[in-house]
Amino acid sequence: MRWSKLVTMIDLHAEGEIGRVATAGFGTVPGDSMMEKMRYINEMDDTIRRFTVFEPRGAATSTVNLLFPPIRPEAAAGFIVLQADKAHAMSGSNAMCVATALLETGYIPMREPYTRLKLDTPAGLVSVTAECRGGRCERIALDMPPSFVHDLEVRLSVPEIGTVIVDIAYGGVFYALVDAAALGIPINRTNARRLVELASPIKRAVNQQVRVRHPDLPEINHVSYVMFCERGSDPSLIRGCTVIPPGRCDRSPCGTGTAARLAAMYARGEVRLGDELRAQSIIDTEFQVELTGQTCIGCGSEGAVLSRISGRAWIFGMYQCALDPTDPFAFGFALSDTWGPDVDEMRASLSTSG
Ligand SMILES: O=C(O)[C@H]1NCC[C@@H]1O
């Protein structure tokens, strides 16, 4: 064989949201921290991201997590989430996939009934508690990064829609949280495409009209996702749908989005410390959510909340993708027919041309 690249991956999903874990073959990514590695991918060379996520080797629902040996001594491993638009600082469903892959393949020794480990991410260390039985990870609980509200009830002027009121909060990445009922759109499978079409101008507007910045992680300085939020008659059930650029719905209840949402709910007095909730996705899968504490960030100036979010992940395959030196699509491609309305905007932001 004359391949110039061969990347080995484990196929997983967490409550329906795909999260491939690349374990070998993607070479080295310069950086003395996960944040530096993420910056390198986003600003210097995103070829491995495009090679693995975009077509023909990837697809519109692709997410690939690059697995790294630990840099911080207390971490078992590090990972960086590669999505269609960029590398991101943290992801709940993907952290569940990474932890499950590490334990069920034996990369990290499994202890029953609980295995505890730390994962290193650009957003910081994430403590993981895996419920294990018979060699299987039955549930992965994440102690999410401290979550906080950046702005409540920001009035956005959104072309094609009008005024949209959003909360802006952080749960590992920044979110614009939108009340789905205010836009008259229930979160259900039928509305998946419409939710994507609504999120596109809202995300553009929020990043044009609002400047965000994490007080301790200044490189996290834009809103990554729009999350539509819904509450039903059951106060313990919160339903949500995160739209992932360039245009698809998160199939999971979204861990970072739910953590951000909890901060906004806490700020409004809608939840209290110790409350346990169920976060439900557009395909009705669920994460268990607990508001576990308060903390400060930004030199103590910002109030933040701590949450533990758990879900299940499953390995469903192994995948190797290779590059023939004559393959014209080493950098992959994406089309708006399946990837969503913001493909051209996404292409304009790529750090590697081709
Ligand atoms: O659970 C989460 O946080 C992720 N799911 C896909 C988009 C987010 O990164």
XYZ file of C-alpha atoms and ligand atoms in Angstrom:
363
model
C 0.000 0.000 0.000
C 1.232 3.518 -0.763
C -0.844 5.541 1.665
C 0.755 8.710 3.016
C -1.568 8.860 6.063
C -3.561 6.236 7.965
C -5.669 7.404 10.910
C -7.167 4.860 13.293
C -10.406 5.751 15.069
C -12.972 4.226 17.384
C -16.600 4.895 16.450
C -18.826 5.910 19.357
C -21.969 7.853 20.052
C -23.244 9.396 23.272
C -27.054 9.300 23.467
C -27.142 9.444 19.650
C -24.450 12.096 19.027
C -21.435 10.716 17.179
C -18.008 11.204 18.731
C -15.220 9.334 16.925
C -11.972 9.003 18.887
C -8.763 9.152 16.837
C -6.156 7.079 18.625
C -3.295 6.935 16.108
C -2.000 8.103 12.771
C -2.773 11.816 12.963
C 0.806 12.806 13.666
C 1.819 15.417 16.195
C 0.103 18.696 17.044
C 2.513 21.303 18.436
C 1.598 22.847 21.775
C 2.550 22.596 25.444
C -1.091 22.552 26.514
C -4.418 21.457 25.090
C -5.262 25.133 24.544
C -2.065 25.630 22.529
C -2.799 22.531 20.479
C -6.323 23.786 19.776
C -4.940 27.180 18.758
C -2.457 25.498 16.414
C -5.227 23.543 14.690
C -7.515 26.560 14.352
C -4.913 29.138 13.361
C -1.978 27.317 11.766
C -2.896 23.960 10.301
C -6.323 22.340 10.280
C -5.494 19.695 7.693
C -5.989 16.772 10.105
C -9.381 18.223 11.051
C -10.456 18.554 7.450
C -8.990 15.183 6.484
C -10.975 13.317 9.144
C -14.176 15.381 9.464
C -14.998 16.470 5.898
C -16.082 14.283 2.995
C -15.277 11.777 1.593
C -13.890 10.315 4.841
C -16.299 12.163 7.126
C -19.904 13.304 6.859
C -22.176 16.122 8.002
C -22.641 14.541 11.438
C -18.903 13.936 11.938
C -17.066 14.868 15.077
C -13.548 13.562 15.664
C -11.739 13.726 18.993
C -7.955 13.700 18.790
C -6.596 11.731 21.727
C -3.321 12.888 23.310
C -1.105 11.592 26.098
C -1.596 13.669 29.246
C 0.237 16.975 29.513
C -1.058 17.791 32.979
C 0.260 15.101 35.365
C -3.143 14.499 36.964
C -4.815 13.764 33.625
C -5.220 10.270 32.184
C -5.371 11.709 28.666
C -6.168 14.849 26.753
C -8.515 15.383 23.834
C -9.493 18.073 21.362
C -12.884 18.109 19.656
C -12.745 18.568 15.880
C -16.012 19.652 14.318
C -16.904 20.945 10.895
C -16.291 24.604 11.750
C -13.234 24.370 14.022
C -11.580 22.688 16.986
C -13.516 23.423 20.180
C -12.461 23.750 23.827
C -14.812 21.212 25.391
C -17.777 18.986 24.642
C -19.935 16.924 26.968
C -21.092 14.193 24.600
C -17.582 13.907 23.202
C -16.011 13.658 26.660
C -18.392 10.758 27.354
C -17.254 9.093 24.124
C -13.568 9.623 24.918
C -13.897 8.236 28.460
C -15.832 5.193 27.219
C -13.257 4.523 24.505
C -10.353 4.808 26.948
C -11.918 2.378 29.430
C -13.560 -0.182 27.167
C -10.449 -0.605 25.013
C -8.198 -0.960 28.051
C -6.190 2.218 27.330
C -7.057 3.106 30.949
C -7.563 0.232 33.446
C -11.229 -0.192 34.357
C -12.246 -0.556 37.997
C -15.696 -1.736 39.034
C -18.119 -0.428 40.061
C -16.525 3.006 39.564
C -13.483 4.226 37.656
C -12.420 7.809 38.277
C -10.111 9.731 35.925
C -9.400 13.235 34.661
C -9.443 14.355 31.059
C -7.487 17.383 29.913
C -9.208 19.770 27.524
C -8.520 23.337 26.340
C -11.313 24.370 28.758
C -9.464 22.705 31.646
C -9.481 19.422 33.514
C -12.712 17.447 33.515
C -13.228 14.906 36.298
C -14.933 11.744 35.089
C -16.714 9.068 37.118
C -17.502 5.982 35.054
C -19.985 3.421 36.325
C -18.484 0.142 35.093
C -19.842 -3.373 35.119
C -18.661 -6.462 33.230
C -16.158 -4.521 31.165
C -18.767 -1.993 30.044
C -19.057 1.699 30.915
C -22.728 1.893 31.846
C -22.756 5.629 32.558
C -20.197 8.436 32.346
C -20.569 11.378 34.740
C -18.675 14.598 34.014
C -17.889 17.339 36.494
C -18.353 20.140 34.005
C -16.128 23.245 33.818
C -17.437 26.123 35.993
C -20.367 27.624 34.125
C -21.450 31.224 34.254
C -23.753 33.782 32.707
C -22.113 36.376 30.466
C -25.310 38.316 29.666
C -28.997 37.772 30.344
C -31.733 38.824 27.939
C -29.635 40.366 25.210
C -31.829 41.850 22.478
C -30.386 40.864 19.112
C -31.463 42.388 15.831
C -31.559 39.345 13.555
C -32.115 39.709 9.818
C -34.973 37.593 8.496
C -36.338 37.086 12.041
C -36.475 40.435 13.871
C -35.613 40.967 17.540
C -34.482 37.795 19.300
C -33.747 37.763 23.026
C -30.913 35.450 24.074
C -29.024 34.592 27.221
C -25.292 34.228 26.715
C -23.653 31.728 29.030
C -20.592 29.493 29.232
C -20.576 25.773 29.901
C -17.191 24.809 28.420
C -17.826 26.926 25.321
C -20.110 29.962 24.965
C -23.762 29.567 23.998
C -26.554 31.823 22.857
C -29.578 30.336 24.627
C -32.887 30.929 22.860
C -36.387 30.264 24.205
C -37.844 28.033 21.484
C -41.405 28.915 22.517
C -40.680 32.644 21.965
C -39.922 31.783 18.340
C -42.955 29.526 18.156
C -40.990 26.425 17.246
C -41.300 23.242 19.313
C -38.135 21.162 19.635
C -39.011 17.994 17.743
C -37.679 15.876 14.899
C -40.003 17.483 12.377
C -38.491 20.921 13.111
C -34.821 19.884 12.977
C -34.151 21.643 9.676
C -36.145 24.737 10.654
C -34.189 25.009 13.920
C -30.958 24.950 11.907
C -32.272 27.670 9.565
C -33.241 29.853 12.546
C -29.933 29.305 14.341
C -27.845 30.420 11.370
C -28.738 34.178 11.440
C -28.956 34.187 15.258
C -25.390 32.883 15.633
C -24.130 35.389 13.056
C -25.945 38.227 14.829
C -24.751 37.354 18.330
C -21.106 37.254 17.280
C -21.512 40.532 15.402
C -23.349 42.337 18.190
C -21.858 40.923 21.397
C -18.250 40.527 22.509
C -17.711 37.598 24.877
C -14.567 36.574 26.693
C -13.855 34.011 29.380
C -12.176 35.839 32.304
C -9.603 33.052 32.813
C -9.391 31.673 29.252
C -9.206 34.758 27.018
C -8.864 32.630 23.879
C -12.440 31.463 24.386
C -13.963 34.623 23.016
C -16.871 33.891 20.724
C -20.251 32.202 20.885
C -19.803 28.693 19.499
C -23.386 27.506 19.335
C -27.023 28.485 19.480
C -29.051 26.269 21.818
C -32.849 26.279 21.657
C -34.382 25.700 25.091
C -37.790 24.411 26.083
C -39.488 23.612 29.380
C -42.495 21.382 29.757
C -45.012 20.754 32.508
C -42.488 18.604 34.398
C -40.155 21.092 36.142
C -37.383 18.471 36.305
C -37.323 18.052 32.521
C -35.432 20.547 30.343
C -35.476 19.947 26.615
C -32.900 21.511 24.339
C -31.406 21.488 20.885
C -27.940 22.800 20.092
C -27.265 23.669 16.475
C -23.728 22.807 15.376
C -22.214 24.900 12.536
C -22.471 24.873 9.575
C -25.915 23.536 10.231
C -27.055 20.409 12.022
C -28.702 19.518 15.314
C -26.813 17.936 18.180
C -28.329 14.494 18.599
C -27.458 14.506 22.306
C -28.972 16.750 25.022
C -25.638 18.659 24.830
C -23.514 18.674 27.957
C -21.783 22.046 27.541
C -25.038 23.680 26.456
C -26.899 22.214 29.413
C -24.149 23.407 31.771
C -24.440 26.907 30.310
C -28.230 26.737 30.585
C -28.004 25.725 34.246
C -25.988 28.875 34.958
C -28.738 31.002 33.403
C -31.470 29.095 35.263
C -29.562 29.495 38.533
C -29.160 33.216 37.915
C -32.930 33.418 37.515
C -33.641 31.363 40.622
C -35.180 28.571 38.512
C -32.876 25.925 40.032
C -31.096 25.543 43.358
C -27.946 23.755 44.456
C -28.617 20.037 44.741
C -31.438 20.043 42.192
C -31.457 17.079 39.809
C -32.869 17.458 36.311
C -33.204 15.466 33.102
C -31.912 17.154 29.952
C -33.657 15.805 26.874
C -32.534 16.026 23.248
C -34.434 16.484 20.000
C -34.407 12.681 19.600
C -35.609 12.247 23.208
C -32.349 10.891 24.607
C -31.410 12.155 28.061
C -28.543 13.290 30.244
C -28.910 13.325 34.013
C -28.005 16.704 35.436
C -27.183 17.821 38.964
C -26.330 21.322 40.131
C -23.553 20.502 42.563
C -22.016 23.742 43.745
C -20.932 27.319 43.313
C -17.505 28.710 42.612
C -15.747 31.843 41.453
C -13.702 32.472 38.337
C -11.940 35.500 36.954
C -10.024 36.320 40.145
C -13.153 35.769 42.163
C -15.111 38.428 40.368
C -17.496 36.120 38.554
C -20.030 33.809 40.191
C -20.099 30.416 38.546
C -21.942 27.150 39.123
C -20.711 23.580 39.087
C -22.702 20.738 37.586
C -22.388 17.018 37.089
C -23.813 15.750 33.815
C -24.014 12.058 32.975
C -24.976 9.977 29.992
C -24.254 6.738 28.174
C -21.952 6.117 25.249
C -21.516 3.093 23.011
C -18.717 1.872 20.781
C -20.225 0.837 17.450
C -17.212 0.290 15.264
C -13.606 0.843 14.368
C -12.585 3.011 11.447
C -9.397 3.627 9.588
C -9.126 6.304 6.944
C -6.185 6.572 4.580
C -4.767 9.088 2.137
C -3.512 8.010 -1.257
C -1.012 10.663 -2.378
C -2.971 11.079 -5.623
C -6.304 11.656 -3.831
C -7.560 15.122 -4.893
C -9.488 15.541 -1.621
C -6.735 15.463 0.997
C -8.416 18.481 2.609
C -11.922 17.127 2.168
C -14.991 19.072 1.065
C -18.494 19.946 2.288
C -21.670 20.993 0.454
C -24.628 22.886 1.837
C -27.117 20.243 0.662
C -26.235 18.036 3.656
C -23.847 20.085 5.805
C -26.205 23.026 6.265
C -26.670 26.661 5.234
C -23.412 28.103 6.588
C -20.950 25.984 4.603
C -19.562 28.914 2.615
C -19.101 30.997 5.776
C -17.327 28.030 7.359
C -15.006 27.579 4.399
C -14.012 31.229 4.610
C -12.792 30.664 8.176
C -10.572 27.648 7.453
C -6.937 28.107 8.374
C -5.687 25.876 5.550
C -6.654 26.646 1.988
C -7.447 23.885 -0.448
O -22.551 17.620 24.555
C -21.904 18.581 24.122
O -21.416 19.471 24.815
C -21.616 18.568 22.627
N -22.521 17.823 21.806
C -22.220 18.266 20.412
C -21.972 19.747 20.574
C -21.370 19.897 21.977
O -19.985 20.049 21.844
